[in-house]
PDB file of C-alpha atoms in Angstrom:
ATOM      1  CA  MET W   1      97.012 116.176 121.360  1.00 47.00           C
ATOM      2  CA  SER W   2      97.142 112.648 119.987  1.00 45.00           C
ATOM      3  CA  ASN W   3      99.831 111.421 117.653  1.00 46.00           C
ATOM      4  CA  PRO W   4      97.994 110.853 114.321  1.00 47.00           C
ATOM      5  CA  LEU W   5      98.287 107.441 112.741  1.00 44.00           C
ATOM      6  CA  ASP W   6     101.077 106.344 115.097  1.00 44.00           C
ATOM      7  CA  THR W   7     100.390 102.637 114.515  1.00 45.00           C
ATOM      8  CA  ASP W   8      98.957 100.389 111.848  1.00 50.00           C
ATOM      9  CA  ALA W   9      96.194  99.186 114.146  1.00 54.00           C
ATOM     10  CA  GLY W  10      92.586  99.191 112.962  1.00 66.00           C
ATOM     11  CA  THR W  11      90.473  98.150 110.019  1.00 82.00           C
ATOM     12  CA  GLU W  12      90.503  99.905 106.662  1.00 89.00           C
ATOM     13  CA  LEU W  13      87.209 101.641 107.487  1.00 90.00           C
ATOM     14  CA  PHE W  14      88.580 102.779 110.863  1.00 90.00           C
ATOM     15  CA  LYS W  15      91.665 104.226 109.143  1.00 91.00           C
ATOM     16  CA  HIS W  16      89.372 106.000 106.664  1.00 92.00           C
ATOM     17  CA  TYR W  17      87.407 107.624 109.505  1.00 93.00           C
ATOM     18  CA  GLU W  18      90.642 108.503 111.295  1.00 93.00           C
ATOM     19  CA  SER W  19      92.185 110.157 108.240  1.00 93.00           C
ATOM     20  CA  GLU W  20      89.022 112.181 107.653  1.00 94.00           C
ATOM     21  CA  TYR W  21      88.942 113.179 111.334  1.00 95.00           C
ATOM     22  CA  LEU W  22      92.525 114.465 111.173  1.00 95.00           C
ATOM     23  CA  LEU W  23      91.705 116.594 108.121  1.00 95.00           C
ATOM     24  CA  VAL W  24      88.580 118.072 109.730  1.00 94.00           C
ATOM     25  CA  ARG W  25      90.463 118.644 113.002  1.00 95.00           C
ATOM     26  CA  ALA W  26      93.165 120.613 111.182  1.00 95.00           C
ATOM     27  CA  ASP W  27      90.472 122.726 109.497  1.00 94.00           C
ATOM     28  CA  LEU W  28      88.748 123.292 112.859  1.00 93.00           C
ATOM     29  CA  THR W  29      92.011 124.391 114.488  1.00 94.00           C
ATOM     30  CA  GLN W  30      92.585 126.895 111.700  1.00 93.00           C
ATOM     31  CA  LYS W  31      89.055 128.279 112.039  1.00 91.00           C
ATOM     32  CA  LEU W  32      89.385 128.679 115.815  1.00 91.00           C
ATOM     33  CA  ASP W  33      92.668 130.551 115.392  1.00 91.00           C
ATOM     34  CA  GLN W  34      91.071 132.926 112.869  1.00 91.00           C
ATOM     35  CA  ILE W  35      88.098 133.787 115.121  1.00 90.00           C
ATOM     36  CA  ASN W  36      90.300 135.820 117.501  1.00 85.00           C
ATOM     37  CA  GLU W  37      91.034 138.228 114.669  1.00 87.00           C
ATOM     38  CA  LEU W  38      87.367 138.792 113.710  1.00 86.00           C
ATOM     39  CA  SER W  39      84.414 140.725 115.121  1.00 85.00           C
ATOM     40  CA  GLY W  40      80.811 141.431 114.232  1.00 84.00           C
ATOM     41  CA  GLU W  41      79.141 139.476 111.442  1.00 88.00           C
ATOM     42  CA  PRO W  42      82.383 137.858 110.148  1.00 90.00           C
ATOM     43  CA  ARG W  43      82.971 136.535 113.666  1.00 89.00           C
ATOM     44  CA  LYS W  44      79.433 135.084 113.782  1.00 89.00           C
ATOM     45  CA  ALA W  45      79.976 133.346 110.442  1.00 90.00           C
ATOM     46  CA  ALA W  46      83.338 131.992 111.599  1.00 89.00           C
ATOM     47  CA  LEU W  47      81.770 130.715 114.839  1.00 91.00           C
ATOM     48  CA  SER W  48      79.055 128.911 112.872  1.00 91.00           C
ATOM     49  CA  ALA W  49      81.628 127.347 110.534  1.00 92.00           C
ATOM     50  CA  ALA W  50      83.753 126.252 113.499  1.00 92.00           C
ATOM     51  CA  GLU W  51      80.667 124.768 115.198  1.00 93.00           C
ATOM     52  CA  ARG W  52      79.886 122.715 112.080  1.00 94.00           C
ATOM     53  CA  ALA W  53      83.473 121.464 111.910  1.00 93.00           C
ATOM     54  CA  LEU W  54      83.322 120.593 115.628  1.00 94.00           C
ATOM     55  CA  GLU W  55      80.116 118.596 115.087  1.00 94.00           C
ATOM     56  CA  GLU W  56      81.770 116.734 112.225  1.00 94.00           C
ATOM     57  CA  THR W  57      84.798 115.814 114.337  1.00 94.00           C
ATOM     58  CA  ASP W  58      82.452 114.579 117.070  1.00 94.00           C
ATOM     59  CA  GLU W  59      80.550 112.443 114.527  1.00 94.00           C
ATOM     60  CA  LEU W  60      83.777 110.953 113.175  1.00 94.00           C
ATOM     61  CA  VAL W  61      84.965 110.038 116.674  1.00 94.00           C
ATOM     62  CA  GLY W  62      81.596 108.333 117.254  1.00 93.00           C
ATOM     63  CA  GLN W  63      81.963 106.369 114.015  1.00 93.00           C
ATOM     64  CA  MET W  64      85.478 105.307 115.040  1.00 92.00           C
ATOM     65  CA  GLN W  65      84.020 104.220 118.385  1.00 92.00           C
ATOM     66  CA  MET W  66      81.485 101.989 116.605  1.00 92.00           C
ATOM     67  CA  GLU W  67      84.009 100.597 114.104  1.00 90.00           C
ATOM     68  CA  LYS W  68      86.269  99.679 117.035  1.00 89.00           C
ATOM     69  CA  GLN W  69      84.125  96.563 117.528  1.00 88.00           C
ATOM     70  CA  ASN W  70      85.514  95.149 114.254  1.00 89.00           C
ATOM     71  CA  VAL W  71      89.147  95.678 115.265  1.00 88.00           C
ATOM     72  CA  PRO W  72      91.080  92.541 116.376  1.00 88.00           C
ATOM     73  CA  SER W  73      91.241  92.219 120.143  1.00 88.00           C
ATOM     74  CA  SER W  74      95.056  92.372 120.057  1.00 88.00           C
ATOM     75  CA  GLN W  75      94.818  95.966 118.747  1.00 89.00           C
ATOM     76  CA  ARG W  76      91.981  97.193 120.992  1.00 90.00           C
ATOM     77  CA  THR W  77      94.293  98.770 123.587  1.00 91.00           C
ATOM     78  CA  ALA W  78      96.000 101.046 121.059  1.00 91.00           C
ATOM     79  CA  ILE W  79      92.674 101.913 119.426  1.00 93.00           C
ATOM     80  CA  ASN W  80      91.033 102.784 122.758  1.00 93.00           C
ATOM     81  CA  ARG W  81      93.957 105.042 123.658  1.00 94.00           C
ATOM     82  CA  ARG W  82      93.724 106.909 120.356  1.00 93.00           C
ATOM     83  CA  ILE W  83      89.952 107.332 120.644  1.00 94.00           C
ATOM     84  CA  ARG W  84      90.322 108.711 124.183  1.00 95.00           C
ATOM     85  CA  ASP W  85      92.886 111.219 122.890  1.00 95.00           C
ATOM     86  CA  TYR W  86      90.538 112.262 120.080  1.00 95.00           C
ATOM     87  CA  LYS W  87      87.627 112.715 122.511  1.00 94.00           C
ATOM     88  CA  SER W  88      89.850 114.837 124.755  1.00 95.00           C
ATOM     89  CA  ASP W  89      90.822 116.973 121.740  1.00 95.00           C
ATOM     90  CA  VAL W  90      87.156 117.476 120.799  1.00 95.00           C
ATOM     91  CA  ASP W  91      86.246 118.485 124.368  1.00 95.00           C
ATOM     92  CA  GLY W  92      89.090 121.003 124.371  1.00 95.00           C
ATOM     93  CA  TYR W  93      87.937 122.508 121.054  1.00 95.00           C
ATOM     94  CA  ARG W  94      84.354 122.654 122.378  1.00 94.00           C
ATOM     95  CA  ARG W  95      85.461 124.601 125.459  1.00 94.00           C
ATOM     96  CA  LYS W  96      87.538 126.963 123.342  1.00 93.00           C
ATOM     97  CA  LEU W  97      84.637 127.549 120.952  1.00 91.00           C
ATOM     98  CA  ARG W  98      82.275 128.247 123.884  1.00 92.00           C
ATOM     99  CA  THR W  99      84.741 130.773 125.298  1.00 91.00           C
ATOM    100  CA  LEU W 100      85.017 132.525 121.933  1.00 89.00           C
ATOM    101  CA  ALA W 101      81.237 132.546 121.498  1.00 87.00           C
ATOM    102  CA  GLU W 102      80.720 134.095 124.963  1.00 86.00           C
ATOM    103  CA  ASP W 103      83.083 136.979 124.209  1.00 79.00           C
ATOM    104  CA  ARG W 104      80.290 139.473 123.479  1.00 70.00           C
ATOM    105  CA  SER W 105      82.598 142.486 123.197  1.00 65.00           C
ATOM    106  CA  ALA W 106      84.348 140.853 120.234  1.00 61.00           C
ATOM    107  CA  LEU W 107      81.068 139.555 118.836  1.00 59.00           C
ATOM    108  CA  PHE W 108      79.304 142.959 118.778  1.00 60.00           C
ATOM    109  CA  GLY W 109      82.414 145.090 118.322  1.00 57.00           C
ATOM    110  CA  GLY W 110      82.178 148.716 119.461  1.00 51.00           C
ATOM    111  CA  ARG W 111      78.406 148.512 120.020  1.00 52.00           C
ATOM    112  CA  TYR W 112      78.802 146.403 123.220  1.00 49.00           C
ATOM    113  CA  THR W 113      80.133 147.437 126.610  1.00 50.00           C
ATOM    114  CA  ASP W 114      79.665 146.247 130.168  1.00 49.00           C
ATOM    115  CA  ASN W 115      79.325 149.885 131.340  1.00 50.00           C
ATOM    116  CA  PRO W 116      75.907 151.297 130.398  1.00 47.00           C
ATOM    117  CA  GLY W 117      76.980 154.874 131.231  1.00 48.00           C
ATOM    118  CA  GLY W 118      79.514 157.223 129.717  1.00 48.00           C
ATOM    119  CA  ALA W 119      80.062 157.976 126.078  1.00 44.00           C
ATOM    120  CA  SER W 120      78.922 154.518 124.936  1.00 48.00           C
ATOM    121  CA  GLY W 121      75.675 154.606 126.981  1.00 51.00           C
ATOM    122  CA  ASP W 122      73.579 155.632 124.015  1.00 53.00           C
ATOM    123  CA  ALA W 123      74.969 152.861 121.866  1.00 54.00           C
ATOM    124  CA  GLN W 124      74.313 150.317 124.643  1.00 53.00           C
ATOM    125  CA  LEU W 125      70.751 151.579 125.073  1.00 51.00           C
ATOM    126  CA  GLU W 126      70.143 151.415 121.352  1.00 54.00           C
ATOM    127  CA  GLN W 127      71.456 147.866 121.239  1.00 53.00           C
ATOM    128  CA  ARG W 128      69.142 146.795 124.072  1.00 51.00           C
ATOM    129  CA  GLN W 129      66.168 148.404 122.373  1.00 49.00           C
ATOM    130  CA  GLN W 130      66.978 146.514 119.178  1.00 48.00           C
ATOM    131  CA  LEU W 131      67.303 143.237 121.065  1.00 47.00           C
ATOM    132  CA  LEU W 132      63.901 143.820 122.646  1.00 43.00           C
ATOM    133  CA  SER W 133      62.156 144.838 119.455  1.00 45.00           C
ATOM    134  CA  GLY W 134      59.912 142.316 117.818  1.00 43.00           C
ATOM    135  CA  ARG W 135      61.324 142.891 114.360  1.00 43.00           C
ATOM    136  CA  PHE W 136      64.828 142.106 115.517  1.00 38.00           C
ATOM    137  CA  LEU W 137      63.670 138.988 117.327  1.00 41.00           C
ATOM    138  CA  GLY W 138      61.727 137.866 114.280  1.00 48.00           C
ATOM    139  CA  SER W 139      64.679 138.288 111.982  1.00 43.00           C
ATOM    140  CA  GLN W 140      66.869 136.578 114.560  1.00 45.00           C
ATOM    141  CA  ARG W 141      64.481 133.596 114.675  1.00 48.00           C
ATOM    142  CA  LYS W 142      64.504 133.368 110.888  1.00 51.00           C
ATOM    143  CA  GLY W 143      68.265 133.528 110.877  1.00 52.00           C
ATOM    144  CA  ASN W 144      68.492 130.830 113.520  1.00 50.00           C
ATOM    145  CA  LEU W 145      66.030 128.606 111.640  1.00 49.00           C
ATOM    146  CA  LYS W 146      67.977 129.077 108.437  1.00 54.00           C
ATOM    147  CA  LEU W 147      71.232 128.344 110.262  1.00 51.00           C
ATOM    148  CA  ILE W 148      69.743 125.177 111.793  1.00 51.00           C
ATOM    149  CA  ASP W 149      68.436 124.106 108.397  1.00 58.00           C
ATOM    150  CA  ASP W 150      71.840 124.747 106.813  1.00 61.00           C
ATOM    151  CA  LYS W 151      73.535 122.778 109.582  1.00 58.00           C
ATOM    152  CA  GLY W 152      71.139 119.865 109.099  1.00 63.00           C
ATOM    153  CA  THR W 153      71.673 119.913 105.338  1.00 73.00           C
ATOM    154  CA  ASP W 154      75.449 120.081 105.729  1.00 68.00           C
ATOM    155  CA  ARG W 155      75.452 117.225 108.244  1.00 68.00           C
ATOM    156  CA  LEU W 156      73.211 115.155 105.964  1.00 73.00           C
ATOM    157  CA  ASP W 157      75.502 115.830 102.996  1.00 75.00           C
ATOM    158  CA  ARG W 158      78.592 114.900 105.006  1.00 73.00           C
ATOM    159  CA  SER W 159      76.919 111.735 106.288  1.00 71.00           C
ATOM    160  CA  THR W 160      75.876 110.813 102.738  1.00 77.00           C
ATOM    161  CA  GLN W 161      79.397 111.366 101.463  1.00 77.00           C
ATOM    162  CA  ARG W 162      80.849 109.243 104.260  1.00 75.00           C
ATOM    163  CA  LEU W 163      78.322 106.492 103.553  1.00 75.00           C
ATOM    164  CA  LYS W 164      79.244 106.565  99.866  1.00 78.00           C
ATOM    165  CA  ALA W 165      82.934 106.428 100.761  1.00 76.00           C
ATOM    166  CA  SER W 166      82.289 103.552 103.147  1.00 74.00           C
ATOM    167  CA  GLN W 167      80.272 101.705 100.490  1.00 76.00           C
ATOM    168  CA  GLN W 168      83.037 102.230  97.939  1.00 78.00           C
ATOM    169  CA  LEU W 169      85.623 100.985 100.430  1.00 76.00           C
ATOM    170  CA  ALA W 170      83.443  97.943 101.195  1.00 74.00           C
ATOM    171  CA  ASN W 171      83.074  97.215  97.468  1.00 79.00           C
ATOM    172  CA  GLU W 172      86.827  97.491  96.969  1.00 78.00           C
ATOM    173  CA  THR W 173      87.428  95.212  99.946  1.00 78.00           C
ATOM    174  CA  GLU W 174      84.912  92.704  98.572  1.00 79.00           C
ATOM    175  CA  SER W 175      86.601  92.789  95.158  1.00 80.00           C
ATOM    176  CA  ILE W 176      90.010  92.236  96.753  1.00 85.00           C
ATOM    177  CA  GLY W 177      88.573  89.360  98.774  1.00 80.00           C
ATOM    178  CA  ALA W 178      87.046  87.779  95.664  1.00 81.00           C
ATOM    179  CA  ASN W 179      90.356  88.056  93.798  1.00 83.00           C
ATOM    180  CA  THR W 180      92.180  86.574  96.773  1.00 86.00           C
ATOM    181  CA  LEU W 181      89.732  83.650  96.911  1.00 82.00           C
ATOM    182  CA  ALA W 182      90.163  83.052  93.177  1.00 82.00           C
ATOM    183  CA  THR W 183      93.936  83.070  93.582  1.00 86.00           C
ATOM    184  CA  LEU W 184      93.730  80.668  96.506  1.00 88.00           C
ATOM    185  CA  GLN W 185      91.471  78.378  94.467  1.00 84.00           C
ATOM    186  CA  GLN W 186      94.000  78.332  91.623  1.00 84.00           C
ATOM    187  CA  GLN W 187      96.806  77.618  94.065  1.00 88.00           C
ATOM    188  CA  ARG W 188      94.760  74.806  95.600  1.00 86.00           C
ATOM    189  CA  GLU W 189      94.179  73.239  92.176  1.00 84.00           C
ATOM    190  CA  THR W 190      97.885  73.550  91.411  1.00 85.00           C
ATOM    191  CA  ILE W 191      98.794  71.881  94.708  1.00 91.00           C
ATOM    192  CA  GLU W 192      96.286  69.075  94.116  1.00 84.00           C
ATOM    193  CA  HIS W 193      97.671  68.519  90.601  1.00 82.00           C
ATOM    194  CA  THR W 194     101.228  68.478  91.960  1.00 84.00           C
ATOM    195  CA  THR W 195     100.167  65.977  94.628  1.00 83.00           C
ATOM    196  CA  ARG W 196      98.629  63.673  92.000  1.00 82.00           C
ATOM    197  CA  VAL W 197     101.776  63.889  89.889  1.00 83.00           C
ATOM    198  CA  MET W 198     103.876  63.049  92.950  1.00 81.00           C
ATOM    199  CA  TYR W 199     101.716  60.010  93.703  1.00 80.00           C
ATOM    200  CA  GLU W 200     101.970  58.857  90.084  1.00 79.00           C
ATOM    201  CA  SER W 201     105.732  59.403  90.136  1.00 78.00           C
ATOM    202  CA  GLU W 202     105.960  57.420  93.356  1.00 78.00           C
ATOM    203  CA  GLY W 203     104.116  54.545  91.626  1.00 78.00           C
ATOM    204  CA  TYR W 204     106.539  54.689  88.705  1.00 77.00           C
ATOM    205  CA  VAL W 205     109.469  54.620  91.120  1.00 83.00           C
ATOM    206  CA  ASP W 206     108.024  51.588  92.927  1.00 80.00           C
ATOM    207  CA  ARG W 207     107.585  49.720  89.662  1.00 82.00           C
ATOM    208  CA  SER W 208     111.089  50.707  88.563  1.00 82.00           C
ATOM    209  CA  LEU W 209     112.521  49.414  91.843  1.00 84.00           C
ATOM    210  CA  LYS W 210     110.697  46.127  91.410  1.00 84.00           C
ATOM    211  CA  SER W 211     112.028  45.805  87.846  1.00 85.00           C
ATOM    212  CA  ILE W 212     115.570  46.581  89.016  1.00 90.00           C
ATOM    213  CA  LYS W 213     115.290  44.000  91.799  1.00 87.00           C
ATOM    214  CA  GLY W 214     114.011  41.421  89.288  1.00 86.00           C
ATOM    215  CA  ILE W 215     116.909  42.130  86.953  1.00 90.00           C
ATOM    216  CA  ALA W 216     119.353  41.871  89.868  1.00 87.00           C
ATOM    217  CA  ARG W 217     117.901  38.482  90.849  1.00 87.00           C
ATOM    218  CA  ARG W 218     118.138  37.199  87.274  1.00 88.00           C
ATOM    219  CA  MET W 219     121.711  38.415  87.012  1.00 90.00           C
ATOM    220  CA  ALA W 220     122.587  36.646  90.254  1.00 89.00           C
ATOM    221  CA  THR W 221     120.922  33.445  89.022  1.00 90.00           C
ATOM    222  CA  ASN W 222     122.733  33.645  85.696  1.00 89.00           C
ATOM    223  CA  ARG W 223     126.017  34.167  87.496  1.00 88.00           C
ATOM    224  CA  ILE W 224     125.444  31.081  89.666  1.00 92.00           C
ATOM    225  CA  ILE W 225     124.530  29.015  86.601  1.00 92.00           C
ATOM    226  CA  THR W 226     127.612  30.265  84.779  1.00 91.00           C
ATOM    227  CA  ILE W 227     129.867  29.387  87.727  1.00 93.00           C
ATOM    228  CA  ALA W 228     128.278  25.948  87.961  1.00 91.00           C
ATOM    229  CA  ILE W 229     128.844  25.259  84.251  1.00 92.00           C
ATOM    230  CA  ILE W 230     132.446  26.407  84.471  1.00 93.00           C
ATOM    231  CA  THR W 231     132.955  24.215  87.528  1.00 92.00           C
ATOM    232  CA  VAL W 232     131.525  21.169  85.732  1.00 91.00           C
ATOM    233  CA  LEU W 233     133.697  21.841  82.684  1.00 90.00           C
ATOM    234  CA  VAL W 234     136.822  22.100  84.837  1.00 90.00           C
ATOM    235  CA  LEU W 235     135.955  18.844  86.575  1.00 89.00           C
ATOM    236  CA  LEU W 236     135.415  17.133  83.226  1.00 88.00           C
ATOM    237  CA  ILE W 237     138.744  18.403  81.971  1.00 88.00           C
ATOM    238  CA  PHE W 238     140.518  17.070  85.041  1.00 85.00           C
ATOM    239  CA  ALA W 239     138.683  13.746  84.679  1.00 86.00           C
ATOM    240  CA  VAL W 240     139.819  13.376  81.032  1.00 86.00           C
ATOM    241  CA  ILE W 241     143.387  14.240  81.853  1.00 86.00           C
ATOM    242  CA  PHE W 242     143.406  11.832  84.764  1.00 83.00           C
ATOM    243  CA  SER W 243     141.993   9.042  82.594  1.00 83.00           C
ATOM    244  CA  LYS W 244     144.756   9.491  79.958  1.00 80.00           C
ATOM    245  CA  PHE W 245     147.579   9.292  82.423  1.00 79.00           C
ATOM    246  CA  LYS W 246     146.118   6.331  84.148  1.00 67.00           C
TER     247      LYS W 246
END
C-alpha cells in the first residue's frame, strides 16, 4: 500500500484530491473488514456501501490523474509513482469486494447450500422457487433500480461537493495570488522610489564634490598668493637693510 503524503509534490488541488482519497480509502477498508462478520440483508447493504466507496476512490484517482498535468515536470516522477500505487490499491480492493460478493453462503446465510439433498434440500428448493418466481424477480428489479438510482444520486452529490470544494480552493488561490500581486506592486513602487532617491543623492554628492574641489583650488591659490606676498615683503626688508648699511 502506498505511503500517504510522503512528499510535498503536487498542486494544491492534487493534494486536496489525495487527502480525500486517503479518507475514503480508510472508510472502504473498514467496510470491507466488517463484511466478513455479516450475512443476509446486512451483508448486502454493507456490500453496496463498500461498492459506492470503491467507486469514489476510483473517481478520485482519476481526478488525480487529470490534475497531474498541472504538476511541475520536476515532480512528475513522484506523482506517477503515487498514482500507480493508488491504482494498485483500488484494484486490490475491487478483487476483495468481488470475492466477498461471490460468497453466496455468507450472503444468503443458512438458506443456501451447494448440496441440494439432505436436511437442507427443502430450503434450497424453496429458495430456487423464489428466485424463479415473477414476484421475486419484480421486486428484485425494483430494488436494483432503486439501488442504481441511489448510487447515481450519491455519485452526483459527491461530484458536486468536490466541484464546490475545488471552486472554493480556486477562489482562495486567486485571492492569495491577487494579494501577492498587490504586495509585489507595493514593493516595486518602494524600490523605484528608493532608486530615485539614490539617483538624487548621487547628484547631491557630485555637486558637493565639485564644491569641495573648488574650495580646495581657492585655498591653494590663496596659499600661493600669501607665500608670494610674504616673499616680496622679506625681499623688501632685506633691500632696506642693505641700503642702510651701504
